[in-house]
């Protein structure tokens, strides 16, 4: 679809979220949470724990509640300040569900059928996948647009969904002849680790739901587990290269060097320079130390915060009230535009 329509002139706002669907991974941290923190200083930010997205695949209710508090704790442990950014869980703000229904009626089946995440997650048995899993991108568009958010920091895997949100916003604006009502949100995909890959297979994304725990670093892993996972990480038989062009066809080398660069806050070229000609064993050793140094303070803080669930719930409640204050006038206008009396 073309983006030609009068541009949105409202304020800039950042929205993003993480699913409480299991242990957070290094991929979630580097691709999303670390970048949320970087944006907090410069923008008006809304960060959600997307529990309604999580139930698109089965979640044990007790585990879902625990994971919702744990993602909130991880947000704060990583550096999000609940006074500056709005932190809350999605199910507390009904605008998400309401706008998602309207967007279900705006989005086209053909658009949804092209979504690679649905194809991957539903696998060979699409007829057994939940209707919610299919409609997931419409809920994500509602998450973003209920706040008229303009920027969405995500990992590479979510780019297609943010682009679909643009299509939905544009079609809504066109269908209801309200040019510029919704912004066309921009995905913000930056840094050296926008797609952290599985440690067992450089062609697969590192994911919370991968059946192999050895494929990922969890934010809750202890030092021994981190060391063992990097030690056993898949490699290739060649020494590490000096130039980015030589990473072509070497996904495991690219992945480990990219993780190092993102954790060290260095450019990939600097890291290539540092390890040029070295064996994987040297990179793995230094990567283990760096990962432990960066993740341990976060893990310890998550444990400390999780000891007071009441305080986490209070933060979520406060964030939800502030979130509702943004969505309510927007939803009042949406209802009027759609013709709901
Ligand atoms: N491997 C990754 N590399 C970089 N970014 C990643 N993200 C996820 N995996 C990687 C980013 O983390 C944010 C939150 O993701 P999510 O929990 O909403 O869902 P997801 O993308 O489906 O992540 P997972 O870990 O793979 O979860 P499951 O296994 O439950 O599906 C997003 O910004 C995502 O891009």
Short mmCIF file of C-alpha atoms and ligand atoms in Angstrom, two decimals:
data_model
loop_
_atom_site.label_atom_id
_atom_site.label_comp_id
_atom_site.label_asym_id
_atom_site.label_seq_id
_atom_site.Cartn_x
_atom_site.Cartn_y
_atom_site.Cartn_z
CA UNK A 1 0.00 0.00 0.00
CA UNK A 2 1.20 3.51 -0.65
CA UNK A 3 1.70 5.80 2.32
CA UNK A 4 0.39 8.86 0.46
CA UNK A 5 -2.04 10.63 2.73
CA UNK A 6 -1.86 13.79 4.83
CA UNK A 7 0.62 13.16 7.56
CA UNK A 8 -0.24 12.83 11.18
CA UNK A 9 0.71 15.99 13.02
CA UNK A 10 0.29 14.87 16.66
CA UNK A 11 3.10 14.37 19.14
CA UNK A 12 5.68 11.57 18.86
CA UNK A 13 5.14 8.66 21.22
CA UNK A 14 6.92 5.31 21.66
CA UNK A 15 4.99 2.09 22.31
CA UNK A 16 6.25 -1.47 22.60
CA UNK A 17 5.63 -4.67 24.52
CA UNK A 18 6.92 -8.09 25.49
CA UNK A 19 4.83 -11.25 25.96
CA UNK A 20 4.84 -12.92 29.37
CA UNK A 21 5.04 -16.29 27.66
CA UNK A 22 8.01 -17.84 29.44
CA UNK A 23 11.52 -16.97 30.49
CA UNK A 24 12.88 -13.83 28.87
CA UNK A 25 15.83 -14.47 26.58
CA UNK A 26 18.94 -12.56 25.65
CA UNK A 27 17.12 -11.92 22.33
CA UNK A 28 14.26 -10.15 24.12
CA UNK A 29 16.78 -8.17 26.15
CA UNK A 30 19.06 -7.04 23.29
CA UNK A 31 16.38 -6.76 20.59
CA UNK A 32 13.81 -4.99 22.74
CA UNK A 33 14.18 -4.20 26.46
CA UNK A 34 17.69 -2.69 26.33
CA UNK A 35 16.53 -0.46 23.50
CA UNK A 36 13.35 0.53 25.37
CA UNK A 37 15.62 1.87 28.11
CA UNK A 38 17.71 3.84 25.61
CA UNK A 39 14.55 5.52 24.23
CA UNK A 40 13.17 6.46 27.64
CA UNK A 41 15.46 9.50 27.99
CA UNK A 42 14.42 11.10 24.72
CA UNK A 43 10.76 10.14 24.27
CA UNK A 44 7.35 9.82 25.81
CA UNK A 45 7.23 5.99 26.23
CA UNK A 46 4.50 3.42 26.90
CA UNK A 47 5.78 -0.13 27.59
CA UNK A 48 3.31 -2.95 27.97
CA UNK A 49 3.43 -6.54 29.19
CA UNK A 50 1.24 -8.06 26.50
CA UNK A 51 -0.59 -10.79 28.41
CA UNK A 52 -3.47 -10.86 25.89
CA UNK A 53 -0.98 -11.73 23.15
CA UNK A 54 0.52 -14.45 25.34
CA UNK A 55 -2.77 -16.40 25.54
CA UNK A 56 -2.90 -16.79 21.75
CA UNK A 57 -1.08 -20.02 22.66
CA UNK A 58 -1.97 -21.92 25.84
CA UNK A 59 -0.61 -20.42 29.07
CA UNK A 60 -1.09 -21.97 32.47
CA UNK A 61 -2.90 -19.20 34.46
CA UNK A 62 -0.53 -19.37 37.44
CA UNK A 63 2.50 -19.21 35.14
CA UNK A 64 0.99 -16.32 33.18
CA UNK A 65 0.49 -14.24 36.33
CA UNK A 66 4.03 -14.97 37.51
CA UNK A 67 5.53 -14.21 34.09
CA UNK A 68 3.57 -10.94 33.87
CA UNK A 69 5.13 -9.75 37.12
CA UNK A 70 8.53 -11.10 36.06
CA UNK A 71 8.55 -9.18 32.75
CA UNK A 72 7.57 -6.04 34.71
CA UNK A 73 10.43 -6.69 37.13
CA UNK A 74 12.80 -7.25 34.18
CA UNK A 75 11.72 -3.95 32.62
CA UNK A 76 12.60 -2.14 35.82
CA UNK A 77 15.76 -4.15 36.52
CA UNK A 78 17.01 -3.30 33.02
CA UNK A 79 16.51 0.40 33.75
CA UNK A 80 12.94 1.40 32.91
CA UNK A 81 11.69 3.93 35.41
CA UNK A 82 7.94 3.56 36.09
CA UNK A 83 7.74 7.27 36.86
CA UNK A 84 9.12 8.33 33.50
CA UNK A 85 7.76 5.53 31.27
CA UNK A 86 4.27 4.05 31.55
CA UNK A 87 4.56 0.35 32.53
CA UNK A 88 1.41 -1.79 32.68
CA UNK A 89 -0.13 -5.03 31.51
CA UNK A 90 -2.33 -5.03 28.44
CA UNK A 91 -5.42 -6.75 29.88
CA UNK A 92 -5.91 -3.88 32.36
CA UNK A 93 -6.63 -1.36 29.60
CA UNK A 94 -9.76 -2.39 27.71
CA UNK A 95 -9.06 -0.06 24.78
CA UNK A 96 -6.65 -2.71 23.42
CA UNK A 97 -9.43 -5.30 23.05
CA UNK A 98 -11.99 -2.79 21.81
CA UNK A 99 -9.78 -1.27 19.13
CA UNK A 100 -8.53 -4.74 18.14
CA UNK A 101 -12.12 -5.72 17.29
CA UNK A 102 -12.54 -2.64 15.10
CA UNK A 103 -9.21 -3.43 13.41
CA UNK A 104 -10.33 -7.05 12.87
CA UNK A 105 -13.02 -5.48 10.72
CA UNK A 106 -10.54 -3.19 8.90
CA UNK A 107 -7.72 -5.69 8.24
CA UNK A 108 -8.15 -8.11 5.33
CA UNK A 109 -7.80 -11.90 5.58
CA UNK A 110 -5.23 -11.83 2.77
CA UNK A 111 -2.99 -9.48 4.78
CA UNK A 112 -3.11 -11.74 7.82
CA UNK A 113 -2.44 -14.86 5.76
CA UNK A 114 0.89 -13.39 4.66
CA UNK A 115 2.21 -13.03 8.23
CA UNK A 116 5.25 -15.25 8.69
CA UNK A 117 4.88 -15.47 12.48
CA UNK A 118 1.44 -17.09 12.10
CA UNK A 119 2.84 -19.55 9.56
CA UNK A 120 5.75 -20.41 11.87
CA UNK A 121 3.73 -20.67 15.08
CA UNK A 122 0.77 -22.55 13.61
CA UNK A 123 3.10 -24.99 11.84
CA UNK A 124 1.59 -27.84 9.88
CA UNK A 125 -1.75 -27.74 11.72
CA UNK A 126 -3.24 -24.32 10.99
CA UNK A 127 -6.75 -25.58 11.69
CA UNK A 128 -5.74 -26.27 15.29
CA UNK A 129 -4.23 -22.81 15.91
CA UNK A 130 -6.36 -20.35 17.87
CA UNK A 131 -8.28 -17.63 16.07
CA UNK A 132 -6.39 -15.23 18.36
CA UNK A 133 -3.05 -16.33 16.93
CA UNK A 134 -4.30 -15.48 13.44
CA UNK A 135 -5.68 -12.11 14.58
CA UNK A 136 -2.56 -11.29 16.68
CA UNK A 137 -1.32 -8.51 14.32
CA UNK A 138 -4.65 -6.65 14.56
CA UNK A 139 -4.34 -6.64 18.36
CA UNK A 140 -0.76 -5.41 17.98
CA UNK A 141 -1.95 -2.59 15.70
CA UNK A 142 -4.52 -1.70 18.38
CA UNK A 143 -1.83 -1.73 21.09
CA UNK A 144 0.17 0.84 19.14
CA UNK A 145 -2.63 2.98 17.73
CA UNK A 146 -4.75 3.22 20.91
CA UNK A 147 -1.92 5.56 21.99
CA UNK A 148 -1.39 7.08 18.51
CA UNK A 149 2.18 5.88 18.95
CA UNK A 150 4.55 6.92 16.19
CA UNK A 151 7.63 4.77 16.97
CA UNK A 152 7.81 1.08 17.85
CA UNK A 153 11.16 -0.36 18.97
CA UNK A 154 11.14 -4.09 18.11
CA UNK A 155 13.43 -6.90 17.03
CA UNK A 156 13.65 -7.73 13.32
CA UNK A 157 11.05 -10.53 13.69
CA UNK A 158 8.29 -8.02 14.50
CA UNK A 159 8.95 -5.70 11.55
CA UNK A 160 6.25 -7.29 9.40
CA UNK A 161 3.64 -6.76 12.14
CA UNK A 162 4.53 -3.08 12.56
CA UNK A 163 4.25 -2.67 8.79
CA UNK A 164 0.81 -4.27 8.95
CA UNK A 165 -0.13 -1.75 11.65
CA UNK A 166 0.70 0.99 9.14
CA UNK A 167 -1.57 -0.64 6.56
CA UNK A 168 -4.40 -0.93 9.11
CA UNK A 169 -3.96 2.71 10.20
CA UNK A 170 -3.97 3.87 6.62
CA UNK A 171 -7.04 1.83 5.66
CA UNK A 172 -8.94 3.08 8.72
CA UNK A 173 -8.04 6.68 7.85
CA UNK A 174 -9.12 6.12 4.22
CA UNK A 175 -12.29 4.11 4.88
CA UNK A 176 -13.60 6.64 7.40
CA UNK A 177 -12.25 9.62 5.45
CA UNK A 178 -10.20 10.87 8.35
CA UNK A 179 -6.80 11.52 6.75
CA UNK A 180 -4.03 11.71 9.32
CA UNK A 181 -6.25 10.51 12.21
CA UNK A 182 -3.98 7.61 13.06
CA UNK A 183 -0.22 8.00 12.57
CA UNK A 184 1.56 5.43 10.40
CA UNK A 185 3.88 3.97 13.05
CA UNK A 186 7.55 3.41 12.26
CA UNK A 187 9.39 0.29 13.37
CA UNK A 188 12.64 1.23 15.15
CA UNK A 189 15.06 -1.63 14.54
CA UNK A 190 18.57 -0.64 15.50
CA UNK A 191 21.77 -1.96 17.03
CA UNK A 192 24.07 -4.93 16.56
CA UNK A 193 21.56 -7.56 17.74
CA UNK A 194 18.21 -6.91 16.08
CA UNK A 195 17.89 -10.65 15.40
CA UNK A 196 19.69 -12.80 17.96
CA UNK A 197 19.86 -16.35 16.63
CA UNK A 198 19.58 -19.73 18.36
CA UNK A 199 22.86 -20.97 19.83
CA UNK A 200 22.13 -24.40 18.30
CA UNK A 201 21.18 -23.24 14.81
CA UNK A 202 22.34 -19.95 13.31
CA UNK A 203 19.39 -19.97 10.90
CA UNK A 204 16.73 -19.92 13.65
CA UNK A 205 15.73 -17.03 15.92
CA UNK A 206 16.55 -17.33 19.62
CA UNK A 207 13.11 -17.81 21.15
CA UNK A 208 11.52 -18.36 24.57
CA UNK A 209 9.40 -21.15 23.17
CA UNK A 210 12.20 -23.17 21.50
CA UNK A 211 11.98 -26.68 22.99
CA UNK A 212 15.79 -26.73 23.50
CA UNK A 213 16.90 -24.71 26.53
CA UNK A 214 20.47 -24.91 25.15
CA UNK A 215 19.35 -22.76 22.19
CA UNK A 216 18.96 -19.64 24.32
CA UNK A 217 20.37 -17.65 27.21
CA UNK A 218 17.56 -16.96 29.68
CA UNK A 219 17.71 -13.85 31.83
CA UNK A 220 17.40 -16.20 34.81
CA UNK A 221 20.34 -18.47 33.86
CA UNK A 222 23.13 -18.80 36.43
CA UNK A 223 26.81 -18.44 35.58
CA UNK A 224 27.36 -22.16 34.97
CA UNK A 225 24.41 -22.38 32.61
CA UNK A 226 25.59 -19.34 30.62
CA UNK A 227 29.12 -20.78 30.36
CA UNK A 228 27.84 -24.22 29.31
CA UNK A 229 25.48 -22.80 26.69
CA UNK A 230 28.16 -20.66 25.03
CA UNK A 231 30.69 -23.51 25.26
CA UNK A 232 28.32 -25.82 23.40
CA UNK A 233 27.09 -23.14 20.96
CA UNK A 234 27.34 -24.21 17.32
CA UNK A 235 30.32 -22.80 15.39
CA UNK A 236 32.14 -23.44 12.12
CA UNK A 237 35.72 -24.69 11.65
CA UNK A 238 37.33 -21.39 10.56
CA UNK A 239 39.06 -18.68 12.61
CA UNK A 240 37.07 -15.47 13.11
CA UNK A 241 37.23 -13.01 10.19
CA UNK A 242 38.41 -9.41 10.11
CA UNK A 243 35.69 -7.96 7.88
CA UNK A 244 31.90 -7.97 7.95
CA UNK A 245 31.76 -9.17 4.32
CA UNK A 246 33.50 -12.40 5.41
CA UNK A 247 30.58 -13.18 7.74
CA UNK A 248 28.51 -14.05 4.66
CA UNK A 249 27.47 -17.70 5.02
CA UNK A 250 28.77 -17.84 8.62
CA UNK A 251 25.58 -17.22 10.67
CA UNK A 252 26.98 -18.61 13.93
CA UNK A 253 30.04 -16.34 13.82
CA UNK A 254 27.84 -13.36 12.96
CA UNK A 255 25.49 -14.17 15.82
CA UNK A 256 28.15 -14.52 18.54
CA UNK A 257 30.03 -11.41 17.38
CA UNK A 258 26.74 -9.46 17.17
CA UNK A 259 25.78 -10.49 20.72
CA UNK A 260 29.21 -9.40 21.94
CA UNK A 261 28.90 -6.01 20.18
CA UNK A 262 25.39 -5.36 21.54
CA UNK A 263 26.33 -6.29 25.10
CA UNK A 264 29.56 -4.26 25.00
CA UNK A 265 27.81 -1.29 23.32
CA UNK A 266 30.40 -1.43 20.56
CA UNK A 267 30.14 -1.36 16.78
CA UNK A 268 30.41 -4.72 15.00
CA UNK A 269 33.54 -3.46 13.17
CA UNK A 270 35.27 -2.85 16.51
CA UNK A 271 34.46 -6.36 17.68
CA UNK A 272 35.59 -7.87 14.37
CA UNK A 273 38.86 -6.02 14.79
CA UNK A 274 39.28 -7.33 18.33
CA UNK A 275 38.74 -11.00 17.44
CA UNK A 276 40.18 -11.08 13.88
CA UNK A 277 42.04 -14.38 13.40
CA UNK A 278 41.06 -15.74 16.86
CA UNK A 279 39.48 -19.13 17.48
CA UNK A 280 35.83 -19.41 18.54
CA UNK A 281 36.97 -20.65 21.96
CA UNK A 282 38.47 -17.24 22.77
CA UNK A 283 35.32 -15.38 21.68
CA UNK A 284 33.13 -17.81 23.65
CA UNK A 285 35.22 -17.33 26.80
CA UNK A 286 35.08 -13.54 26.61
CA UNK A 287 31.41 -13.58 25.64
CA UNK A 288 30.60 -15.69 28.69
CA UNK A 289 32.36 -13.21 30.98
CA UNK A 290 30.70 -10.22 29.35
CA UNK A 291 27.24 -11.81 29.46
CA UNK A 292 27.62 -12.69 33.13
CA UNK A 293 28.84 -9.16 33.92
CA UNK A 294 25.89 -7.55 32.11
CA UNK A 295 23.09 -9.93 33.10
CA UNK A 296 23.93 -10.66 36.75
CA UNK A 297 22.89 -7.22 38.09
CA UNK A 298 19.62 -7.51 36.16
CA UNK A 299 18.91 -11.05 37.36
CA UNK A 300 19.64 -10.10 40.97
CA UNK A 301 17.39 -7.07 40.75
CA UNK A 302 14.56 -9.16 39.23
CA UNK A 303 14.82 -11.55 42.19
CA UNK A 304 14.74 -8.65 44.64
CA UNK A 305 11.72 -7.03 42.95
CA UNK A 306 9.83 -10.34 42.70
CA UNK A 307 10.00 -10.69 46.47
CA UNK A 308 7.40 -7.90 46.71
CA UNK A 309 4.57 -8.79 44.31
CA UNK A 310 2.29 -6.20 45.91
CA UNK A 311 4.64 -3.42 44.84
CA UNK A 312 4.80 -4.76 41.25
CA UNK A 313 0.99 -4.92 41.14
CA UNK A 314 0.80 -1.34 42.41
CA UNK A 315 3.16 -0.18 39.66
CA UNK A 316 1.07 -2.01 37.02
CA UNK A 317 -2.13 -0.46 38.38
CA UNK A 318 -0.63 3.03 38.37
CA UNK A 319 0.71 2.53 34.82
CA UNK A 320 -2.69 1.25 33.64
CA UNK A 321 -4.45 4.34 35.03
CA UNK A 322 -2.01 6.59 33.15
CA UNK A 323 -2.41 4.47 30.01
CA UNK A 324 -6.24 4.75 30.20
CA UNK A 325 -5.95 8.53 30.48
CA UNK A 326 -4.26 8.50 27.04
CA UNK A 327 -6.53 5.94 25.35
CA UNK A 328 -9.92 7.20 26.59
CA UNK A 329 -10.14 10.41 24.51
CA UNK A 330 -8.70 8.58 21.49
CA UNK A 331 -11.26 5.78 21.83
CA UNK A 332 -14.12 8.26 22.31
CA UNK A 333 -13.17 9.78 18.97
CA UNK A 334 -12.78 6.35 17.33
CA UNK A 335 -16.31 5.32 18.47
CA UNK A 336 -17.74 8.52 17.06
CA UNK A 337 -15.83 8.09 13.76
CA UNK A 338 -17.06 4.49 13.40
CA UNK A 339 -20.65 5.47 14.22
CA UNK A 340 -21.07 3.75 17.56
CA UNK A 341 -23.71 5.67 19.56
N1 LIG B 1 15.88 -13.47 18.97
C1 LIG B 1 15.54 -12.20 19.05
N2 LIG B 1 16.38 -11.22 18.66
C2 LIG B 1 16.05 -9.90 18.74
N3 LIG B 1 14.85 -9.48 19.24
C3 LIG B 1 13.98 -10.43 19.64
N4 LIG B 1 12.74 -10.36 20.16
C4 LIG B 1 12.28 -11.61 20.41
N5 LIG B 1 13.21 -12.51 20.08
C5 LIG B 1 14.27 -11.81 19.58
C6 LIG B 1 12.03 -9.11 20.40
O1 LIG B 1 11.57 -9.12 21.72
C7 LIG B 1 10.34 -8.38 21.77
C8 LIG B 1 9.34 -9.15 22.55
O2 LIG B 1 9.04 -10.35 21.89
P1 LIG B 1 7.73 -11.10 22.28
O3 LIG B 1 7.87 -11.70 23.60
O4 LIG B 1 6.56 -10.23 22.17
O5 LIG B 1 7.50 -12.21 21.19
P2 LIG B 1 8.38 -12.90 20.14
O6 LIG B 1 8.92 -11.91 19.17
O7 LIG B 1 7.55 -14.00 19.56
O8 LIG B 1 9.58 -13.46 21.04
P3 LIG B 1 9.96 -14.90 21.44
O9 LIG B 1 11.03 -14.84 22.45
O10 LIG B 1 10.25 -15.69 20.21
O11 LIG B 1 8.67 -15.44 22.14
P4 LIG B 1 7.81 -16.72 21.84
O12 LIG B 1 8.78 -17.85 21.81
O13 LIG B 1 6.84 -16.77 22.98
O14 LIG B 1 7.17 -16.48 20.52
C9 LIG B 1 9.93 -8.09 20.33
O15 LIG B 1 10.27 -6.75 20.02
C10 LIG B 1 10.77 -9.03 19.54
O16 LIG B 1 11.07 -8.52 18.25
#
